[in-house]
C-alpha cells in the first residue's frame, strides 16, 4: 500500500481514504532528495520555534556584492528543488505514459458518445414517432453540450483548490450514470435532454485534456503528444458509428447506450485508482493542506491559493462567460480563425448526414459497412500527424534554435494544407457515384486539412494570447460546437433539395467547398498582417 501511495499520490481513491482517516499521506514523498527535504524541514522548524533573533532566518548575504536580499517566505509552500518527484515533469516515464494514455482513452470514450448514436437514429425515430430533424437533435444537443461545458469546466480546472483530477472523475461518474438513463428512456424529449446533459459532462476531457498533457510533458515535446491526443479526438467520433451499428444489428438501439455504460465505467475505474492530479497548483495546494494538518498551523499557503482568495464571483463570471465572446467580437484574428475552424467542424459533423445518402443510398452498404466507411478519416490522421511532426522538426524547431520564431510561423502549416479542404468536398460531392473508394479518398484529404489547421491555429493562438488563452480556447469551442450543432439539422434537407440525378450530394458539398476556398485565404492574410493586428490588440502579450 505504501508503494501505491507514493506512486499514485493525489488519486481520487487515495483522496477518499485520506478523508476517511484510513490512510495518512505525508506532505513530502518518501523519495524526495534527503538534502532538499532536510533543508526544508530546517526552515519550517526554525519558524515553528519562533526564533526571530537570528537575522539569517529572514535575510541572506550575497557573497559577491555584499548586498542583503530577502529570503523566501518560510510559510510559502513550493516544490523542493528542481527534482521534486511530485512535480509532474519529474514523474517516471512509465507513470507519464500511463497518464497520457488515460487522457486519450477518456477523450475517445466521451467524444465517441456524439456519433455512436447515429446508427440507431432511424430505429429511435420509428419507436418514438418523430421526424429526421427531431431525431438528429440527439446528435446536435450532445455536440452543443460539450461546446458549452468548457465555459465553466475550463476555468474551474485552473483553480488550485479544484484541479483536474476531480473534475474528470466526478463528471465521468455522472456521465456513466446518465447513459443508463439514455438506455431506459421512454420518450424522445427525455432522450434529447439526457444527451445534452451528457454532452456537458463529457466536456472536461475536451476542454482540459490538452492542458493535462501539457502539465506532464516538457514544453519542447508538447506538440508531439498534443498531436497524438488530437488523433484520438478525431478517431473517436468516426469509430462510433461502427460500434453503434454493431449494437443495433446484434440487439437494438438501446444497447448503444449500454455499451457506453460499460466503456465509461471501465475508464472510470482506471481513473479512480490510477489517475493522479496533474495541475502543479493543485498538487502544491494539497501539499500545503497536509503541512497545515501535520503541524497544526494555518499560516502555510501557496501563491496561487492566496491569489485566488481575492477573486470574487464576478471575476469568475467575467472570465468564464463574458471574456471569450468579448475577444471574438473585438479581435479580428480570433474571429477569422474561429470562423474557419467552425466551418471545418460543422462540415465534419455534416458527413454523418451525407454518408448514409452516399454509401447506403447509392452503394447499398449495410449498417456495418457504413460504419467501416468512416475509417478513411483514421487513415488521414496517420498521414496528417506525420506531416505535422515533420513541420515541427524541420521548421518550428529550427526557428526556435536560431531565435527567429514568431507566432506566424505556425500558419505555414495551415497555408500548406488549406487546399485539401475544398478538394475533399468537391471530390466527395462529384465523384460519390463513380466508385465507393473515391468518397473515402476525400476523407483523407479532409483530415489532412482539418487536423493540421487545428494544430497550427491552436499553437498560433497559444503564442499570441498567452494571458487570455483559456478564454480564447473557450470561445473557439463554443463557435465550433455551434456550427457542429446546426449543420446536421439542415444537412439532409440541403442535400435532398440540391440533389441532381446521379449526384445526390454534389451541390450541397460544393456550397461548402466554395466557402472553404474563401476561408483558405485567412492563413495567408494573417501570415502577412498578423504582426500588425497583434500589435493593435489589447488581448495579446
XYZ file of C-alpha atoms in Angstrom, residues 27-28 39-52 57-58 71-80 284-293 295-306:
50
model
C 3.329 16.169 2.750
C 6.517 15.065 1.011
C 16.792 21.968 4.373
C 13.042 22.486 4.052
C 12.410 20.857 7.420
C 15.069 23.090 8.981
C 13.410 26.214 7.647
C 9.999 25.081 8.838
C 11.398 24.087 12.222
C 13.043 27.486 12.683
C 9.754 29.226 12.026
C 7.856 26.997 14.427
C 10.333 27.795 17.190
C 9.656 31.472 16.680
C 13.381 32.183 16.519
C 13.380 35.742 15.230
C 16.098 33.360 9.012
C 14.854 36.370 7.086
C 14.947 35.132 1.841
C 11.900 33.207 0.698
C 8.843 33.289 2.932
C 9.153 30.148 5.113
C 5.357 29.753 5.096
C 5.217 29.684 1.305
C 4.792 26.089 0.096
C 6.694 25.348 -3.110
C 8.334 22.422 -4.824
C 11.591 21.385 -3.178
C 1.070 22.320 -4.153
C -2.292 23.142 -2.577
C -2.657 19.533 -1.426
C 0.880 19.587 -0.008
C 0.039 22.807 1.822
C -3.121 21.268 3.291
C -1.145 18.298 4.588
C 1.531 20.524 6.133
C -1.168 22.552 7.884
C -2.721 19.392 9.264
C 1.931 20.916 12.019
C -1.432 22.291 13.140
C -0.525 25.663 11.653
C -2.743 27.514 9.147
C -0.102 30.081 8.227
C 1.221 27.963 5.361
C -0.046 28.922 1.916
C 0.641 28.713 -1.821
C 0.964 31.661 -4.171
C -1.972 30.552 -6.328
C -4.200 29.975 -3.303
C -3.513 33.469 -1.960
